[in-house]
Each structure stands twice: as structure tokens, then as C-alpha cells.
XYZ file of C-alpha atoms in Angstrom:
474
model
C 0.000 0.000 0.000
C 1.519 3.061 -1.089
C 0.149 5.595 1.578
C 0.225 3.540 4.713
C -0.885 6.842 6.532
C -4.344 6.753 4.420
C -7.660 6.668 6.161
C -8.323 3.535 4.146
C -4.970 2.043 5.496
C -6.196 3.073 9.064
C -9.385 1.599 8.807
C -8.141 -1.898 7.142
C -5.271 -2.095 10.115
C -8.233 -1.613 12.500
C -10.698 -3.566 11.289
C -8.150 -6.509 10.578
C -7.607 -6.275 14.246
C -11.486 -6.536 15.027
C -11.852 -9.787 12.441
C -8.306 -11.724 14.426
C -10.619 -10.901 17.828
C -13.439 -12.333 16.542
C -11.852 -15.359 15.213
C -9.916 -15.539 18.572
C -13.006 -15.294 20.587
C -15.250 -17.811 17.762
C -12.360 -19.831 18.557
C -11.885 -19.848 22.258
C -15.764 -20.277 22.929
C -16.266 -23.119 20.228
C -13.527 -24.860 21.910
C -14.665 -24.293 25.107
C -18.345 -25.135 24.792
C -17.555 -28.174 22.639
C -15.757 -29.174 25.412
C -17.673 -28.679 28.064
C -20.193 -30.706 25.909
C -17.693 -33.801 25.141
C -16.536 -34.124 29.250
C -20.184 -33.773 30.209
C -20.508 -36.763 27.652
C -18.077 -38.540 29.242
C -19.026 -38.061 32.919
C -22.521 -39.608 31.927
C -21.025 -42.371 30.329
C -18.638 -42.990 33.700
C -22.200 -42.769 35.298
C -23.990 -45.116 32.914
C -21.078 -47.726 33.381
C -21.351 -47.146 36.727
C -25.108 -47.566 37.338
C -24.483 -50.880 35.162
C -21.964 -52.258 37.363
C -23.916 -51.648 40.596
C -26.770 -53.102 39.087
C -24.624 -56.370 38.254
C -23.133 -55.860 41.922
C -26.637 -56.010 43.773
C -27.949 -59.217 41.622
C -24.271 -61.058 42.369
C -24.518 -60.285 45.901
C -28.207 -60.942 45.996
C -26.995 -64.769 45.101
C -23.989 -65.108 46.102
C -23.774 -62.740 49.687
C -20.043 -61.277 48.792
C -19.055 -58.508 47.054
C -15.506 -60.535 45.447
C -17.415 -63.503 44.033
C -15.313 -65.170 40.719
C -17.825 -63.503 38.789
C -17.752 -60.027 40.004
C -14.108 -60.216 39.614
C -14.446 -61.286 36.238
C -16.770 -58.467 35.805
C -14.160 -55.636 37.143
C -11.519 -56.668 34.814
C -14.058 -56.790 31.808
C -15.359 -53.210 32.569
C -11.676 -52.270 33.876
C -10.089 -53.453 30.136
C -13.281 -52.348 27.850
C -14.176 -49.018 29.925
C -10.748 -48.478 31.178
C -12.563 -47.464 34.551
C -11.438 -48.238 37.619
C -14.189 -49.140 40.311
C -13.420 -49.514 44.107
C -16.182 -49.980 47.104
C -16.113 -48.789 50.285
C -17.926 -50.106 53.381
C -20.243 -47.126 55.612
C -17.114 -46.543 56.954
C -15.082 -45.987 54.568
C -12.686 -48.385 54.406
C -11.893 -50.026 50.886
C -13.257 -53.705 50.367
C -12.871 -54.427 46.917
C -9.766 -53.267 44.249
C -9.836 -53.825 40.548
C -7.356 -56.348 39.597
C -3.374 -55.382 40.073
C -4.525 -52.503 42.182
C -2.787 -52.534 45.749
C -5.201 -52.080 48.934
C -6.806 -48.360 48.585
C -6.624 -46.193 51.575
C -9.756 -45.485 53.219
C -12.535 -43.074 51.639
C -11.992 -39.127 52.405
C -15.035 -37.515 54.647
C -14.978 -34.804 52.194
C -15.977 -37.694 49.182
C -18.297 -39.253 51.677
C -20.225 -36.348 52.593
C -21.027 -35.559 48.520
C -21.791 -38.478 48.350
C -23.877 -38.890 50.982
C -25.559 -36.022 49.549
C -25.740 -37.253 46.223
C -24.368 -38.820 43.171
C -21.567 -36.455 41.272
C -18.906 -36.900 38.337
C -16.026 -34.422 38.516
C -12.218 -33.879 38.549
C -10.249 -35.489 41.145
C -6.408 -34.672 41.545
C -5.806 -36.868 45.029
C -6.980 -39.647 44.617
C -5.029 -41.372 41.765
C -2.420 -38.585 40.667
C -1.729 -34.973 41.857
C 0.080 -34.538 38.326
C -2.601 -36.212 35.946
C -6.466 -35.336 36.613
C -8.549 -37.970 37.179
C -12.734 -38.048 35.964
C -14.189 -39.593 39.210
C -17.477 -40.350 40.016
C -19.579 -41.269 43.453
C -22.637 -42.817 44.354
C -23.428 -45.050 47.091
C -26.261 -48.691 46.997
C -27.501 -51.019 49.204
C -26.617 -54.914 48.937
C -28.490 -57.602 50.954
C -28.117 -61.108 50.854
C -31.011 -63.029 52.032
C -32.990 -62.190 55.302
C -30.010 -60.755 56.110
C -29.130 -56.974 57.139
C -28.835 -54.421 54.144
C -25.435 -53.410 53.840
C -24.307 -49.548 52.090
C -21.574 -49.618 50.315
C -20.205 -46.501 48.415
C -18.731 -46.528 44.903
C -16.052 -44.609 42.863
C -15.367 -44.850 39.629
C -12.220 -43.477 38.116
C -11.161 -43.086 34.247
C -8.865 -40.940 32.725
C -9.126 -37.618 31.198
C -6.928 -38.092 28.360
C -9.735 -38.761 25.763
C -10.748 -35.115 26.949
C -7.623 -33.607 26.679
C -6.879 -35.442 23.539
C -9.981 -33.754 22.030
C -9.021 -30.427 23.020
C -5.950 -30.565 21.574
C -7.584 -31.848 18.467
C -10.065 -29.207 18.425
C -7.305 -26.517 19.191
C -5.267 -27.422 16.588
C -8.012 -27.776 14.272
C -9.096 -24.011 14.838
C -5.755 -22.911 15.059
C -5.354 -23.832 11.535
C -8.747 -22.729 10.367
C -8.291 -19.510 12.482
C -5.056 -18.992 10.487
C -6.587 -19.808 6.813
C -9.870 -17.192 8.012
C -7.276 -14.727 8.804
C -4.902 -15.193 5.589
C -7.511 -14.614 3.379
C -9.176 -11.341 5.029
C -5.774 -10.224 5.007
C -5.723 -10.573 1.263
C -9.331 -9.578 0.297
C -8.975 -6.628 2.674
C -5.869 -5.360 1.961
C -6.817 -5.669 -1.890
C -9.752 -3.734 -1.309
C -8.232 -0.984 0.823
C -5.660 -0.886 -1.717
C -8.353 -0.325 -4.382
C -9.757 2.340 -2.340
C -6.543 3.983 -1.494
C -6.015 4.003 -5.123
C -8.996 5.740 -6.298
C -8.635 8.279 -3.432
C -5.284 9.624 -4.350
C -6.540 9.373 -8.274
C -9.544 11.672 -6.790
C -6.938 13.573 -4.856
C -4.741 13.912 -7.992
C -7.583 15.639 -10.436
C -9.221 17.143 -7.689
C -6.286 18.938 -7.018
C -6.246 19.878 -11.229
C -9.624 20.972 -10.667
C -8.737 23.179 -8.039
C -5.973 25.282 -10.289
C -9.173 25.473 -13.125
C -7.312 22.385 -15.272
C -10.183 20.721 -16.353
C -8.781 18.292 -18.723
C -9.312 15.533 -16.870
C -12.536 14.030 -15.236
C -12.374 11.360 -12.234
C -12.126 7.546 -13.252
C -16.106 7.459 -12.125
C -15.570 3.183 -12.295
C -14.362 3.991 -8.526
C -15.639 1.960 -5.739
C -18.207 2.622 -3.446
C -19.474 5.787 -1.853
C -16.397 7.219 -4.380
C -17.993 6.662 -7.160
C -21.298 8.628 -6.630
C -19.082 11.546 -5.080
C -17.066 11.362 -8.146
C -20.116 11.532 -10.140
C -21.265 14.348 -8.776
C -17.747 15.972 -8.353
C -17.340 15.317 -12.238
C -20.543 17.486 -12.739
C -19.857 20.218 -10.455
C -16.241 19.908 -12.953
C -18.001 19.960 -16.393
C -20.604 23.396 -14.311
C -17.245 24.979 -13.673
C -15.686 23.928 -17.096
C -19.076 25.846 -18.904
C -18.857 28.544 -16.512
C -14.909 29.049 -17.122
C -15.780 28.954 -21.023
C -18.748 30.962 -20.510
C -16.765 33.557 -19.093
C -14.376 33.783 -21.577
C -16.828 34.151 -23.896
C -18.917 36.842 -21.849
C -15.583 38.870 -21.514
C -14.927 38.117 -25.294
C -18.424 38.992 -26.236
C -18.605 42.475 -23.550
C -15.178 43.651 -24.546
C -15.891 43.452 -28.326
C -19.374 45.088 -27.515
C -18.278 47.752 -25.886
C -14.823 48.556 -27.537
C -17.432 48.781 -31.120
C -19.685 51.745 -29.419
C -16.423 53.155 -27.352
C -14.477 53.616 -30.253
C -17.378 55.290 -32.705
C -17.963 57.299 -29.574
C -14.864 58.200 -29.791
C -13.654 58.493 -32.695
C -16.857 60.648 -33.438
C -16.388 62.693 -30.574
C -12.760 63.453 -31.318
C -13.848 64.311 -34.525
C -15.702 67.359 -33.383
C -13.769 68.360 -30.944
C -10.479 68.578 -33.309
C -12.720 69.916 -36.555
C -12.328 67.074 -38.361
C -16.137 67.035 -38.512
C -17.364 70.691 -40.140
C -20.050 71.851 -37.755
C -22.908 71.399 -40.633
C -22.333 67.764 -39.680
C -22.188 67.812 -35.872
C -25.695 66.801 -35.394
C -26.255 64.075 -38.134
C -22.854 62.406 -35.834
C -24.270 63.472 -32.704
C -27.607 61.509 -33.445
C -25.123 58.360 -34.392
C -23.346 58.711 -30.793
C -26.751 58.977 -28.951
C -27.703 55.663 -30.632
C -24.228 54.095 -29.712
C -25.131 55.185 -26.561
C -28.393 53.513 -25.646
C -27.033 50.535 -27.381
C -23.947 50.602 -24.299
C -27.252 51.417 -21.904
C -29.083 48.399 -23.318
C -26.075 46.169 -22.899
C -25.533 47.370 -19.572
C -29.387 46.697 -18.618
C -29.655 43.299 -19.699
C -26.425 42.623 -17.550
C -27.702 44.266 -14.630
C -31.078 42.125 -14.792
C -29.298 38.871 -15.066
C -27.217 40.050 -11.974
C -30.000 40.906 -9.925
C -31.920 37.459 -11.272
C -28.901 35.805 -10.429
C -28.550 36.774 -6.900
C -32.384 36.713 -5.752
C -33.011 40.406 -5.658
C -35.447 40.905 -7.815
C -38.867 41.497 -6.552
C -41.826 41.396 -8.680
C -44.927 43.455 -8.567
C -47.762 41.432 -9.877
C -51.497 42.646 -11.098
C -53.494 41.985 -12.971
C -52.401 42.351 -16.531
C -54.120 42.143 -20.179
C -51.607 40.051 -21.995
C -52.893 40.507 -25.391
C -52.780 44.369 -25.033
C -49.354 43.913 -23.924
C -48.354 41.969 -26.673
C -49.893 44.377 -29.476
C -47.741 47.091 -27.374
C -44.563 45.134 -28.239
C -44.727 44.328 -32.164
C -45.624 47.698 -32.611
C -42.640 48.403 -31.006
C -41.729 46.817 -34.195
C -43.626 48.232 -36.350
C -40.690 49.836 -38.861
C -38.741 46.461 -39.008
C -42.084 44.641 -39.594
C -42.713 46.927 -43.011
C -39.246 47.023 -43.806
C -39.298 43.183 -44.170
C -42.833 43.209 -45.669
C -43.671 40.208 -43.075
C -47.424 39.573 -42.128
C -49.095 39.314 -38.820
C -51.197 37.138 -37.252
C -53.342 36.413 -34.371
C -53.130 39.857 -32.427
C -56.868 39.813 -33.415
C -57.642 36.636 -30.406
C -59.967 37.665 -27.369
C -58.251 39.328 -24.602
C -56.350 36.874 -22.487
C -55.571 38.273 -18.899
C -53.312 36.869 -16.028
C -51.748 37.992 -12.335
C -47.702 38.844 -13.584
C -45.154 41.569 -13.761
C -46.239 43.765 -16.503
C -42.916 45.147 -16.901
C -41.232 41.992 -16.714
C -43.351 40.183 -18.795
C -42.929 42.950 -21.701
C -39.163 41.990 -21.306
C -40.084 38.563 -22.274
C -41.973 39.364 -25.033
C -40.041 41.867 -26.442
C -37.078 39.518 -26.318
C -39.392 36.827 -28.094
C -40.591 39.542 -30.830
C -37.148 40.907 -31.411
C -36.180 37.405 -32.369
C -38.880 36.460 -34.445
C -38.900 39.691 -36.414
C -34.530 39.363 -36.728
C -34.819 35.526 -37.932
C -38.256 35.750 -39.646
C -37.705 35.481 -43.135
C -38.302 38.332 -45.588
C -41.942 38.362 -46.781
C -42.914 35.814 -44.085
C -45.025 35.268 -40.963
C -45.176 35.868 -37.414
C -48.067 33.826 -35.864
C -49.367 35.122 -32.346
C -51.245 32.779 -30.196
C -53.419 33.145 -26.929
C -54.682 30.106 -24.852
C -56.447 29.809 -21.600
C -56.282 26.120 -20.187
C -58.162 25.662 -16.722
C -55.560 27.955 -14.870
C -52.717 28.294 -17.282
C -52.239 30.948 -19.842
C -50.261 30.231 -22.849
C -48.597 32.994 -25.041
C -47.220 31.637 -28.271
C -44.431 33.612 -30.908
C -44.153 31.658 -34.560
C -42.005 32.595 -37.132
C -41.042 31.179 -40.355
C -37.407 30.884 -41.800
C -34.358 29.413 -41.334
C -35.964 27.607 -38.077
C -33.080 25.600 -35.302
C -31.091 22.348 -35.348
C -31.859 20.329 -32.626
C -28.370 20.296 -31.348
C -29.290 24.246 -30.846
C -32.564 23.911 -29.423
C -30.782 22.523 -26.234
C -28.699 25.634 -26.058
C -30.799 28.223 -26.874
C -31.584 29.939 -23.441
C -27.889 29.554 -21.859
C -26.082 33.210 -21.357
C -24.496 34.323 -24.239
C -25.075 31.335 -26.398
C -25.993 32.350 -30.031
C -26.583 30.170 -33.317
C -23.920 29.938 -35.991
C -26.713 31.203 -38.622
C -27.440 33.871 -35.569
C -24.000 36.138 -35.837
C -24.280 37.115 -39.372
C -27.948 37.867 -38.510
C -27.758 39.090 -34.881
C -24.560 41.699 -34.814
C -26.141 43.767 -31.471
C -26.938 41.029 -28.850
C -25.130 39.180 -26.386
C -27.228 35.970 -26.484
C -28.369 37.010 -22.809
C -32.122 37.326 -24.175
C -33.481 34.414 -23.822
C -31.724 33.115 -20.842
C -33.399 36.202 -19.207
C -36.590 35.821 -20.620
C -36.459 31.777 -19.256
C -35.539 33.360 -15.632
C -38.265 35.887 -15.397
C -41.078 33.327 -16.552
C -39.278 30.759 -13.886
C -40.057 33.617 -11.427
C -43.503 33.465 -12.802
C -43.835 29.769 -11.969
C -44.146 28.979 -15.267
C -42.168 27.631 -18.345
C -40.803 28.715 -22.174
C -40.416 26.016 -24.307
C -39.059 26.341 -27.891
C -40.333 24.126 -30.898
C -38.418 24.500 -34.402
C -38.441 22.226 -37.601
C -35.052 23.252 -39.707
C -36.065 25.130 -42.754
C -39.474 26.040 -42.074
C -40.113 27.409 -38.479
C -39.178 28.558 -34.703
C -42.032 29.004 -32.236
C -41.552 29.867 -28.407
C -44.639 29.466 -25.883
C -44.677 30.852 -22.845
C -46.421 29.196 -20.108
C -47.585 30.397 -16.739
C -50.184 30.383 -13.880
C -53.143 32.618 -14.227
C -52.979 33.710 -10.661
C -49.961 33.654 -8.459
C -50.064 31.742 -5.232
């Protein structure tokens, strides 16, 4: 791993430590409660053998009236070699009467074994009896013999066997986890190390173009087949990327498009003014250049507006006044704002004839909208053609519609249309004045309306913009 001071690093080192406890722990109580479960197995079967040799014990001494008969000797080496128990009986007092076979004379039965016993039947560990150094699983329990008429005698019992079947199993059982333990924690070493290594990678490649992003190189995008939570974040870092990308462009071109606008009216100011201030311009032509400054000047003020507006729509500080407002009237207001271009072109207009159509808006906003639609439609109309006007009430929606016929858009510029500053290739030979800030304006201001302006065009025959917004505001 390359950065081993990574977060990802961190967090495999710590949760590799968290998967070796819980394999130590799995391990330790799987091994413990398995064998709990195989000596409690083999204290009942000490018990079982047990209760089977006392019950062989009573019926022997039932018929014969001693406890060492030939056949209960026969019977303590048989359970001694095919058990490998060891039984021994005590009198009520403790002393030792019978000894498996080989077995030297026992000394006498500890009070502290008699008393359990006396209290009841138990199978435990015993280190006294037989060895201090090797456990021992004994068990106790104590019967009644009688022979005849004769006077019951109690005799106690212990049974002995070793414990190395026990410890043999938990050494098997150790060993076996040991080595499963080992293989768990060899391979979530390698599938967790491989995965923080794949997410250390794609964090410093995020790191790397992040970092390209942050010194505006947008060249590059984020490998988005990252893993994980990564992968939507670079997703959406990639967008905010290809936003900032647009906006850098955009800029360029808004300083591109603003310079060249206002160096054009600047320098025919200029020059103009210059002009009549040195003499180059006789006085008898002062005004006719005066009237061409004053034009170059509301074309700077225009400009100037439109920037202004998308500024203050921009940073939420517009606030509209809405009434009441005849849209029809306001629209026939508009085109015959128009009214020279309209002749000049010889272009024909319909649908300003269609009942009055009224809804709750801006009035002077609104105009803005239309005039931007208008002025477009008259500037890419073309000559001898049509501008259709349309005027729709639907439940409570009001639609204003702007045809024109010509040159119509592509659909790759039908999707760019209302950004700032965007214009048509066919647009620049046609639209030498504008900034392309029209229509994004005109989109913002029916937005504020609650409403939308959506543009329909078929290439080579038409371009027609409806605007669509609440009759009453809420």
C-alpha cells in the first residue's frame, strides 16, 4: 500500500484487528463449549457404566452374599479393560473392600468424598486420589446390597477413568481451529488489503484531479468506475467539474463577447467625438454624428441593462410586482414596437386579433419577455414571411405563443438556446447587437412566474416559443 498513513490504510489495520478478535473469541468459545459438551458426555457415560456395574453388583450379591465372588471379579476386569474405569467400594465406613485387579489395597474413603456423596451422586475432577500430576474423571454414588434375610449393607462406589480422551480432544479441536483460524485470517488479510488498496487508489486518483480541478485544469474528469461511496461523489464531483468547465468557457466568452461590444460603441464614440472636438467634422455635420453617438449610446445602456437584470436574477433580488395584466394588449404594445422592421421586411401578422387573455404577472417583466421573443422572431423571420401570435387559456394556465417562419433551429441548438451568451452559428451574421443574454433572461423571469418557455423549431421552415404560466400567483 503506497500511503500507509491513508484513512483507508487506518481503517483496514483496525478492522483486521477486530476480524483476528473475533476469530480468537469464535475460537476460544467453540472450543470451550464443545468441550464442556464432550466431558459432560463422558461423565454420563462414567455414570452409565457405573449404574451398570452396581446393578450387576446387587444381583451377584443378591446370590452369592459377597461382594468378590469369581464372577464379580471377572466383571471388574471386563469393565476395567473395555471401559478403562477403575471401580473400588467402600464399606459405611469408609474403608476399601474391593480393588480392581493389580490394584494394591486403597486407603480409606476421604469424609470430604463421603459427605457428597452422601448427599448425592456427582462426576467431577479429582487430583488426590489417583495422581496430583494427571487429573482424574471420578465419580460417586453409594447402593444397598443384601443377601437373604439378612441386614442391608451400604456400600459406596467410585469410579475413576482418565481424562486423556478429553484432553486429547481439546488438543484436536485446538489445533483444528488454530489452523482454520489462520486460513480465516490469511484470506481477510488478502481480500482486505486488496480492497483498501483499491480504495486507497482511487482516493489519491480523486486527490490527484481534484487537485487539477482546483488550479481550473479541467482536462481531466475522475475515473467514475471507482468503488463505493467514491464513485457517486465522483459523479457528482465530475458534474460540479463539467458546471465549472461551462462557466470558465462561458466567461471567456462573456468577456470576449462584452469587450468586443463595448470597444465597437467606445471607439465610434470616440472616434466621433474626437472628430468634433479637433474639426475634423465641419459643424454642418455635428448633429447628423451626434444623433449616431446617442444611438451608440443607448445601445452601451441596453447592454448594460440586460447585464444588470441577469445580476440581480442571479442573486435573488429581484422582486416582482404582480397585477393583474391584459396580456394581449401587452403583446400588441410590443410588435408595434416593431412596427418599422415589420414593413421594412414586408412580413405579415397574425393572431393579435384573439380575445383578450388576462393573467396575475409583472407587466414590466413580462414585456421583457416578449419583447425579447418579438425581437427574435422579427430578426430571424424570413423576408416576406409570418409571425403567428397565439393566446390560450387552459383551466388555470395561460399560454402565449411567438411563430415565425425561416431558417428555423437544429436540434443540437434547441438545447442551447436559453444559456447566457449562447448564439446560433446562422445567428452572428444575422444578430450583430446582442449578447445571447435574451433568452436566458426571458427563461428566468417566466421561472419567477412559476411557469415555463419552451421552444419548438423544424429546420427550414419554423421557430415558435410558448410561454407558459399560472393565471394567478399563489
Amino acid at each position: 500500500m503506497k500511503n500507509k498513513k491513508s484513512t483507508y490504510y487506518r481503517l483496514f489495520r483496525f478492522s483486521y484487528i477486530i476480524v483476528i478478535c473475533i476469530v480468537l473469541l469464535f475460537g476460544i468459545a467453540i472450543t470451550f463449549f464443545s468441550t464442556m459438551i464432550f466431558k459432560k458426555e463422558k461423565f454420563n457415560e462414567i455414570q452409565s457404566v457405573s449404574d451398570i456395574f452396581i446393578s450387576i453388583m446387587k444381583a451377584d450379591y443378591a446370590s452369592s452374599g459377597t461382594l468378590n465372588s469369581a464372577a464379580m471379579t471377572e466383571v471388574y476386569n471386563s469393565f476395567s479393560d473395555e471401559y478403562d474405569i477403575d471401580i473400588y467400594l467402600y464399606d459405611e465406613n469408609g474403608n476399601c473392600i474391593t480393588v480392581p485387579q493389580g490394584v494394591n489395597e486403597r486407603n480409606p474413603l476421604s469424609q470430604d468424598i463421603i459427605k457428597r456423596i452422601d448427599k448425592d451422586s456427582f462426576a467431577d475432577f479429582d487430583t488426590k486420589t489417583i495422581s496430583s500430576k494427571q487429573p482424574s474423571i471420578l465419580y460417586g454414588d453409594r447402593f444397598s446390597v443384601k443377601y437373604g434375610d439378612s441386614e442391608r449393607m451400604r456400600i459406596y462406589l467410585t469410579a475413576y477413568s482418565s481424562t486423556e480422551s478429553i484432553n486429547s480432544f481439546t488438543i484436536k479441536l485446538v489445533l483444528f481451529f488454530t489452523i482454520l483460524g489462520i486460513l480465516i485470517l490469511i484470506l481477510s488479510y488478502r481480500l482486505m488489503r486488496r480492497q483498501a488498496d483499491k480504495y486507497t487508489s482511487s482516493a489519491e486518483e480523486f486527490r490527484r484531479v481534484c487537485e487539477k480541478f482546483a488550479k481550473s485544469d479541467f482536462s481531466e474528469r475522475i475515473n467514475i468506475q471507482n468503488v463505493g461511496t467514491l464513485q457517486d461523489i465522483s459523479k457528482h464531483v465530475n458534474v460540479l467539474a463539467d458546471n465549472a468547465a461551462n462557466s470558465d468557457e462561458t466567461s471567456k466568452t462573456f468577456i470576449a463577447n462584452v469587450s468586443h461590444e463595448l470597444r465597437t460603441p467606445m471607439t465610434t464614440i470616440g472616434g466621433f467625438v474626437d472628430g468634433i472636438l479637433d474639426g475634423t467634422i465641419p459643424k454642418s455635420k455635428q448633429n447628423e454624428y451626434l444623433v449616431l453617438v446617442s444611438k451608440e449610446i443607448k445601445r452601451l445602456k441596453i447592454l448594460i441593462s440586460s447585464m444588470l437584470s441577469m445580476s440581480r436574477f442571479e442573486s435573488g433580488t429581484l422582486t416582482p410586482n404582480f397585477k393583474e395584466t391584459n396580456l394581449t394588449d401587452l403583446v400588441i404594445q410590443t410588435v408595434l414596437m416593431f412596427e418599422k422592421k415589420i414593413n421594412d421586411k414586408n412580413l405579415e401578422i397574425e393572431g393579435l386579433d384573439s380575445d383578450r387573455l388576462t393573467a396575475v404577472v409583472d407587466a414590466d417583466l413580462m414585456q421583457q419577455v416578449i419583447y425579447n421573443l418579438v425581437e427574435n422572431a422579427v430578426k430571424f423571420v424570413d423576408k416576406g414571411g409570418t409571425i403567428s401570435f397565439g393566446f390560450e387559456k387552459n383551466k388555470n394556465t395561460c399560454t402565449v405563443s411567438i411563430k415565425n417562419t425561416g431558417e428555423g433551429l437544429k436540434n443540437s441548438e434547441i438545447q442551447q438556446v436559453f444559456d447566457r451568451f449562447y448564439k446560433t452559428d446562422s445567428s452572428r451574421g444575422k444578430d450583430t447587437t446582442g449578447l445571447g443574454l435574451g433568452l436566458s433572461i426571458s427563461r428566468k423571469i417566466v421561472h419567477i412566474h412559476k411557469g415555463h418557455i419552451i421552444v419548438k423549431s423544424v429546420y427550414g421552415e419554423y421557430t415558435e416559443f410558448s410561454v407558459e404560466i399560472p393565471e394567478k400567483q399563489n
